[in-house]
XYZ file of C-alpha atoms in Angstrom:
502
model
C 0.535 -3.902 -40.005
C 1.343 -7.590 -40.695
C -0.948 -10.428 -39.720
C 0.896 -11.218 -36.468
C 0.873 -7.592 -35.370
C -2.798 -7.379 -36.218
C -3.568 -10.547 -34.319
C -1.515 -9.268 -31.391
C -3.690 -6.166 -31.335
C -6.720 -8.430 -31.097
C -5.046 -10.623 -28.510
C -4.313 -7.560 -26.403
C -8.036 -7.195 -25.854
C -8.568 -10.752 -24.661
C -9.182 -11.401 -20.955
C -6.033 -10.998 -18.906
C -4.135 -9.274 -21.699
C -4.373 -5.687 -20.552
C -7.044 -3.055 -21.060
C -10.077 -4.622 -22.667
C -11.650 -3.000 -25.688
C -8.570 -0.939 -26.542
C -8.826 0.381 -30.106
C -5.838 -0.115 -32.451
C -4.113 2.984 -33.755
C -5.851 4.625 -36.701
C -4.052 4.155 -39.997
C -3.704 7.651 -41.568
C -5.132 6.662 -44.956
C -8.376 5.591 -43.279
C -9.231 9.261 -42.877
C -10.067 9.418 -46.592
C -13.189 7.406 -45.804
C -14.485 9.752 -43.123
C -17.707 11.497 -44.185
C -17.412 15.228 -44.890
C -18.632 17.561 -42.114
C -21.545 18.922 -44.168
C -25.319 18.616 -43.841
C -27.394 16.611 -46.309
C -26.676 18.347 -49.647
C -29.871 17.077 -51.252
C -32.381 18.573 -48.840
C -33.149 22.245 -48.280
C -34.763 22.865 -44.913
C -35.925 26.365 -44.005
C -37.529 27.016 -40.644
C -39.866 29.998 -40.459
C -40.368 31.659 -37.080
C -43.660 33.001 -35.779
C -42.900 36.661 -36.607
C -41.753 35.723 -40.080
C -44.833 33.607 -40.595
C -47.130 36.508 -39.663
C -45.274 38.793 -42.075
C -45.602 36.250 -44.897
C -49.314 35.851 -44.198
C -50.051 39.597 -44.221
C -47.978 40.333 -47.311
C -49.309 37.246 -48.999
C -52.869 38.504 -48.844
C -51.844 41.418 -51.069
C -48.877 40.179 -53.112
C -49.773 36.547 -53.753
C -52.898 37.023 -55.919
C -51.397 39.939 -57.873
C -48.162 38.108 -58.663
C -49.875 34.837 -59.433
C -52.161 36.628 -61.895
C -49.264 38.410 -63.605
C -47.141 35.259 -63.851
C -50.057 33.352 -65.335
C -50.616 36.119 -67.879
C -46.932 36.127 -68.904
C -46.931 32.352 -69.346
C -50.010 32.585 -71.557
C -48.310 35.299 -73.634
C -45.153 33.176 -73.938
C -46.924 29.998 -74.990
C -47.718 31.057 -78.610
C -44.070 31.983 -79.164
C -42.993 28.622 -77.764
C -45.513 26.856 -79.989
C -44.124 28.621 -83.061
C -40.549 27.763 -82.059
C -41.348 24.051 -81.710
C -43.855 23.473 -84.483
C -42.936 20.669 -86.874
C -40.027 19.744 -84.588
C -39.601 16.195 -83.223
C -39.404 15.673 -79.479
C -35.778 14.603 -79.876
C -34.034 17.235 -81.944
C -31.384 16.153 -84.399
C -30.562 19.624 -85.735
C -30.594 23.055 -84.049
C -33.450 25.465 -84.779
C -31.738 28.344 -86.599
C -34.341 29.643 -89.054
C -36.775 32.562 -88.814
C -38.671 30.892 -85.988
C -35.759 31.238 -83.587
C -34.995 34.792 -84.698
C -38.569 35.838 -83.917
C -39.362 33.760 -80.845
C -36.050 33.854 -78.972
C -35.995 37.624 -78.200
C -39.671 37.542 -77.222
C -39.222 34.592 -74.838
C -36.138 36.200 -73.325
C -38.010 39.450 -72.659
C -40.999 37.631 -71.160
C -38.624 35.598 -68.983
C -37.138 38.760 -67.512
C -40.638 40.157 -67.004
C -41.850 37.031 -65.221
C -39.055 36.970 -62.659
C -39.435 40.703 -62.111
C -43.127 40.278 -61.310
C -42.189 37.504 -58.867
C -40.150 40.045 -56.932
C -36.662 38.981 -57.956
C -33.962 41.648 -58.059
C -31.161 40.113 -60.103
C -27.570 41.331 -60.026
C -25.173 40.065 -62.689
C -21.422 39.800 -62.170
C -18.833 38.810 -64.728
C -19.034 38.521 -68.492
C -21.158 36.052 -70.436
C -19.010 33.979 -72.778
C -20.162 33.283 -76.317
C -21.194 29.784 -77.452
C -17.977 29.531 -79.467
C -15.824 30.373 -76.441
C -17.805 28.313 -73.919
C -20.328 25.882 -75.444
C -21.131 24.506 -71.980
C -21.609 26.308 -68.704
C -22.604 24.858 -65.358
C -24.813 26.575 -62.795
C -24.523 24.984 -59.375
C -25.194 24.319 -56.618
C -28.741 25.338 -55.874
C -31.699 24.250 -53.789
C -34.671 25.830 -55.535
C -36.686 25.441 -58.702
C -35.619 28.861 -60.012
C -32.922 27.628 -62.381
C -34.701 29.790 -64.891
C -33.152 32.980 -63.489
C -29.650 31.919 -64.518
C -30.970 30.652 -67.831
C -32.834 33.883 -68.665
C -29.835 36.030 -67.717
C -27.588 33.808 -69.851
C -29.796 34.289 -72.920
C -31.996 31.170 -72.768
C -29.433 28.410 -73.393
C -30.441 24.783 -73.779
C -30.890 22.930 -70.502
C -30.427 19.367 -69.389
C -33.826 18.427 -67.992
C -35.931 15.420 -67.084
C -37.959 14.030 -69.954
C -41.095 14.283 -67.800
C -40.736 18.075 -67.591
C -41.133 18.378 -71.347
C -44.460 16.558 -71.136
C -45.936 19.002 -68.599
C -48.836 20.988 -70.074
C -47.985 24.594 -70.955
C -44.614 24.626 -69.143
C -43.393 21.694 -71.220
C -43.893 23.626 -74.436
C -41.841 26.528 -73.058
C -39.073 24.125 -72.078
C -38.999 22.486 -75.501
C -38.595 25.918 -77.088
C -35.144 26.030 -75.442
C -34.066 22.887 -77.346
C -33.217 20.966 -74.152
C -31.217 17.787 -73.703
C -33.820 15.478 -72.173
C -32.801 12.869 -69.623
C -34.799 9.742 -68.810
C -34.257 8.422 -65.300
C -35.736 5.022 -66.197
C -33.489 4.442 -69.219
C -30.224 2.717 -68.209
C -28.506 4.225 -71.275
C -29.763 7.740 -70.556
C -26.528 8.955 -68.947
C -24.432 7.765 -71.880
C -26.878 9.235 -74.395
C -26.909 12.567 -72.556
C -23.113 12.758 -72.569
C -23.021 11.984 -76.275
C -25.664 14.630 -77.028
C -23.840 17.310 -75.027
C -20.567 16.367 -76.725
C -22.201 16.659 -80.142
C -23.618 20.080 -79.355
C -20.417 21.320 -77.711
C -18.407 20.496 -80.836
C -20.888 22.070 -83.288
C -18.911 25.343 -83.392
C -21.783 27.441 -82.075
C -24.623 25.993 -84.175
C -26.443 24.801 -81.059
C -27.176 27.158 -78.138
C -25.016 26.906 -75.045
C -25.920 24.044 -72.736
C -26.339 24.532 -69.007
C -26.629 21.955 -66.263
C -28.391 22.643 -62.952
C -30.087 20.249 -60.592
C -31.368 19.684 -57.087
C -33.247 16.968 -55.259
C -35.540 17.621 -52.352
C -36.902 20.667 -50.577
C -40.099 22.628 -50.854
C -42.573 21.518 -53.480
C -42.995 23.761 -56.518
C -46.273 25.150 -55.169
C -44.843 25.827 -51.687
C -41.807 27.501 -53.193
C -43.890 29.769 -55.400
C -46.223 30.763 -52.566
C -43.368 31.626 -50.179
C -41.550 33.584 -52.892
C -44.648 35.525 -53.959
C -45.228 36.530 -50.327
C -41.814 38.212 -50.011
C -41.501 41.951 -50.774
C -38.507 41.084 -52.967
C -35.842 38.398 -53.333
C -32.247 39.298 -54.157
C -30.348 36.996 -56.501
C -26.788 37.314 -57.739
C -25.711 35.532 -60.914
C -21.960 35.476 -61.477
C -20.369 34.407 -64.746
C -16.892 33.144 -63.943
C -13.909 33.084 -66.315
C -13.933 30.373 -68.966
C -11.946 27.336 -67.890
C -9.914 25.603 -70.604
C -8.664 22.058 -69.941
C -4.943 21.405 -70.035
C -3.492 18.591 -72.121
C -3.443 16.342 -69.058
C -7.071 17.203 -68.297
C -8.067 16.469 -71.892
C -6.709 12.965 -71.419
C -8.410 12.639 -68.026
C -11.692 14.608 -67.952
C -12.179 13.769 -64.266
C -9.239 16.030 -63.438
C -10.820 18.894 -65.345
C -14.224 18.331 -63.741
C -12.624 18.263 -60.299
C -10.762 21.517 -60.915
C -13.895 23.285 -62.184
C -15.870 21.993 -59.217
C -13.266 23.223 -56.754
C -13.104 26.581 -58.557
C -16.868 27.058 -58.233
C -16.964 25.854 -54.643
C -14.222 28.296 -53.675
C -16.154 31.186 -55.239
C -19.323 30.142 -53.411
C -17.574 29.423 -50.123
C -18.963 25.906 -49.849
C -17.283 22.502 -49.393
C -17.181 19.798 -52.050
C -18.227 16.172 -51.616
C -18.483 13.092 -53.803
C -22.255 12.687 -53.516
C -24.010 11.683 -56.743
C -27.428 10.659 -58.013
C -26.845 7.156 -56.605
C -26.734 8.741 -53.142
C -30.157 10.210 -53.846
C -31.451 6.754 -54.710
C -29.935 5.332 -51.536
C -31.407 8.218 -49.547
C -34.902 7.451 -50.840
C -34.370 3.730 -50.229
C -33.310 4.460 -46.646
C -36.551 6.369 -46.097
C -38.551 3.449 -47.462
C -36.763 1.174 -44.980
C -37.834 3.460 -42.086
C -34.286 4.753 -41.651
C -33.396 8.454 -41.568
C -32.913 9.545 -45.173
C -29.421 10.789 -44.340
C -28.451 7.176 -43.577
C -28.195 6.493 -47.305
C -25.625 9.210 -47.983
C -22.325 7.377 -48.421
C -20.575 9.458 -51.116
C -21.217 6.663 -53.591
C -18.638 7.826 -56.142
C -15.754 7.798 -53.675
C -16.658 4.502 -52.029
C -17.506 2.632 -55.232
C -14.325 3.806 -56.938
C -11.965 3.002 -54.066
C -13.588 -0.234 -52.916
C -14.720 -1.512 -56.342
C -18.363 -1.735 -55.267
C -21.408 -1.458 -57.492
C -24.905 -0.078 -56.953
C -26.565 -3.478 -56.412
C -24.021 -4.451 -53.775
C -24.404 -1.261 -51.748
C -28.213 -1.375 -52.075
C -28.139 -4.953 -50.729
C -25.996 -3.786 -47.805
C -28.604 -1.098 -47.069
C -31.264 -3.785 -46.623
C -28.974 -5.704 -44.268
C -28.126 -2.547 -42.346
C -31.814 -1.662 -41.988
C -32.553 -5.091 -40.512
C -29.989 -4.347 -37.786
C -30.566 -0.625 -37.211
C -34.328 -0.278 -37.708
C -34.991 -0.864 -34.006
C -32.245 1.471 -32.824
C -32.782 5.134 -32.101
C -31.547 7.348 -34.898
C -30.927 4.473 -37.298
C -27.377 3.763 -36.103
C -25.918 0.474 -34.891
C -24.602 0.228 -31.352
C -22.614 -2.624 -29.840
C -25.840 -4.173 -28.504
C -27.551 -4.284 -31.921
C -24.315 -5.543 -33.470
C -24.061 -8.425 -31.003
C -27.755 -9.273 -31.337
C -27.466 -9.392 -35.132
C -24.446 -11.723 -34.975
C -26.179 -13.799 -32.272
C -23.052 -13.527 -30.148
C -22.471 -12.118 -26.669
C -20.633 -8.858 -26.128
C -17.039 -9.947 -25.603
C -13.655 -8.293 -25.928
C -13.097 -9.719 -29.399
C -16.556 -8.582 -30.497
C -15.812 -5.092 -29.155
C -12.590 -5.129 -31.188
C -14.495 -6.104 -34.330
C -17.066 -3.387 -33.628
C -14.270 -0.846 -33.138
C -12.839 -1.714 -36.544
C -16.195 -0.872 -38.146
C -16.549 2.252 -36.010
C -14.032 4.310 -37.968
C -14.575 7.604 -36.126
C -14.715 5.914 -32.701
C -18.029 7.477 -31.644
C -19.503 4.263 -30.256
C -21.880 3.590 -33.139
C -21.804 2.481 -36.770
C -23.588 4.372 -39.520
C -24.395 2.890 -42.928
C -21.293 4.400 -44.505
C -19.052 2.753 -41.917
C -20.969 -0.506 -42.329
C -20.381 -0.584 -46.098
C -16.699 0.259 -45.707
C -16.323 -2.306 -42.938
C -17.788 -5.112 -45.003
C -15.620 -4.236 -47.990
C -12.350 -3.497 -46.190
C -12.490 -5.686 -43.082
C -14.557 -8.721 -44.027
C -14.784 -9.389 -47.740
C -11.016 -9.579 -48.390
C -10.820 -12.278 -45.705
C -13.964 -14.054 -46.886
C -12.323 -15.922 -49.749
C -12.909 -19.520 -50.782
C -9.542 -20.515 -49.339
C -10.184 -18.875 -45.977
C -13.632 -20.491 -45.806
C -12.053 -23.910 -46.479
C -9.416 -23.365 -43.790
C -12.055 -22.165 -41.312
C -14.230 -25.202 -42.030
C -11.289 -27.543 -41.411
C -10.612 -25.691 -38.183
C -14.157 -26.345 -36.951
C -14.226 -29.937 -38.241
C -12.107 -31.324 -35.399
C -12.691 -35.018 -36.144
C -12.295 -34.499 -39.918
C -15.514 -36.272 -40.834
C -16.631 -33.612 -43.320
C -19.191 -31.977 -41.032
C -19.259 -29.735 -37.959
C -21.183 -30.765 -34.874
C -22.597 -28.243 -32.433
C -19.968 -29.272 -29.882
C -17.138 -28.629 -32.351
C -18.676 -25.326 -33.397
C -19.063 -24.191 -29.791
C -15.531 -25.181 -28.783
C -13.819 -23.162 -31.514
C -16.001 -20.066 -31.080
C -15.454 -20.155 -27.316
C -11.694 -20.088 -27.951
C -11.983 -17.464 -30.682
C -14.099 -15.072 -28.619
C -12.497 -15.843 -25.267
C -15.854 -16.698 -23.682
C -15.715 -20.110 -21.925
C -19.470 -20.353 -21.310
C -20.540 -19.134 -24.764
C -23.927 -20.417 -25.982
C -24.006 -20.515 -29.806
C -26.933 -22.895 -30.251
C -29.015 -20.204 -31.960
C -26.260 -19.400 -34.442
C -25.607 -23.112 -35.055
C -29.268 -23.770 -35.869
C -29.295 -20.851 -38.303
C -26.433 -22.421 -40.274
C -27.262 -26.117 -40.010
C -30.259 -27.824 -41.578
C -29.855 -30.824 -39.282
C -27.627 -31.980 -36.468
C -24.405 -30.928 -38.206
C -23.106 -28.335 -40.659
C -21.900 -29.470 -44.079
C -19.235 -27.550 -46.002
C -21.801 -26.188 -48.474
C -23.962 -24.907 -45.608
C -20.922 -23.343 -43.943
C -19.764 -21.746 -47.196
C -23.226 -20.408 -48.034
C -23.573 -18.817 -44.592
C -20.053 -17.341 -44.686
C -20.633 -15.738 -48.086
C -24.003 -14.291 -47.059
C -22.678 -13.030 -43.708
C -19.137 -11.733 -44.222
C -19.292 -10.086 -40.792
C -18.193 -13.418 -39.294
C -15.111 -13.668 -41.502
C -13.147 -11.332 -39.230
C -14.013 -13.445 -36.184
C -12.884 -16.629 -37.934
C -9.666 -15.109 -39.256
C -8.880 -13.588 -35.874
C -8.606 -17.099 -34.482
C -6.597 -18.225 -37.504
C -4.193 -15.297 -37.022
C -3.713 -16.115 -33.347
C -2.989 -19.736 -34.236
C -0.510 -18.624 -36.916
C 1.340 -16.294 -34.546
C 1.426 -19.025 -31.930
C 3.165 -21.311 -34.418
C 5.649 -18.575 -35.327
C 6.450 -18.071 -31.645
C 7.375 -21.751 -31.144
C 10.933 -23.058 -31.556
C 11.831 -23.896 -35.166
C 11.981 -27.632 -34.507
C 8.407 -27.505 -33.239
C 7.264 -25.357 -36.173
C 8.542 -27.887 -38.682
C 7.253 -30.920 -36.824
C 4.521 -32.859 -38.674
C 1.046 -31.967 -37.608
C -1.134 -34.664 -36.183
C -4.293 -33.333 -37.741
C -4.955 -31.262 -40.814
C -7.237 -28.906 -38.921
C -4.315 -27.494 -36.967
C -3.631 -24.282 -38.830
C -0.090 -23.449 -39.946
C 1.227 -20.473 -41.945
C 1.256 -22.331 -45.244
C -2.464 -23.058 -44.951
C -3.488 -19.598 -46.020
C -2.092 -16.593 -47.842
C -1.328 -13.281 -46.271
C -4.662 -11.502 -46.005
C -5.853 -8.089 -45.066
C -8.422 -6.669 -42.748
C -8.231 -2.918 -42.463
C -5.268 -2.638 -44.825
C -6.999 -2.349 -48.177
C -5.795 0.720 -49.989
C -8.050 3.655 -49.249
């Protein structure tokens, strides 16, 4: 859609131009930004009915103390073996443990691991064939929503795990974890991700000297204590561990590891019968931030990887947008932005042009804007138009008398024409921009950069002016302009609103 066609779509919603509020046709590639139809993948919610609760209570009286006692006993028996396996070893291993210590302690820890999960009531079924470390130095166990990663690890022969550094410092359990020679990850170290990748690469290319590495993770659900109590109160819990065929990257995938990772992910998801999304750890951080801002935690789920890659956004930018979004949506029910909150935030009345702008943010046309749509809207609709050149042109447009400043009368006149509201009162918005009786260019520029939402409103008027010039006879188009604030096509480059490549 070119600029004139886009402006015509906006003009079609102005008073007297047909059906007000009509939404422009959806561009097919926009669908790639729709959120996946899946629940929050980082939260496990299990609702227990009354009958189930009574059953858990009755069985818990008998099973809970017996199982807790047996598990505690097994952990105490396993600790000396773990201590032997890790003695004289630094916290950060540089070489694999391959001497007599591993030969003695590894079989004992593996046996006690099986015994512990059996006493918990787990009945484990294994499908497929376990690959050797030489054939598959890395295997991935996912997805999951519990703390019982250990079942897959015990069945797989106690491979090394990727784990939080804090877990290794936990009394008793930390010693058992260190006996597995884990790759420890620090969530406060900005270089931790790079260091983890390098460590896994080093181990994977050691030709079987290191144990296999496995990666499993989750985020939020029951606490460890709640999970243990509920599990101990069940007569038994069935678990199936399936070892899938080894996946070898093609030459193309070796050159682009993302392709290989995507294929493996899709392969696992197909076997599990679950959808795939582009949620990452950054989504978890946004989810927690949303909760701290009194928004529903799901508000922070934006599929960070997909959005940041396609729109060239970084973590700080999206986190800043979350603060802005919260200031608009915190008073709304459900943490979503409606047309009323949108208008109140912009300090503008609900008009046809404002409805059109709102509709461009509202990508699924459900009458509200979630945080994901807000981020995409700012990046795709506003920021590309919010350039230095467009800001200069917009300032000249408002500065009718060309004295280098914008009075409230000039500001009101242009916005009334832009929004199609003859009796528009913009005194509140004017006072927010101006420090005195008029707006300087620096004040206008600073406000425009901090509030890109207005860029679309400004450029809408510029587009309408441009198309008006194009519609005039050629002799009129080429006639000299009486004032430099009368916008002509050569005053600004071809821009984009909702056209940025998805």
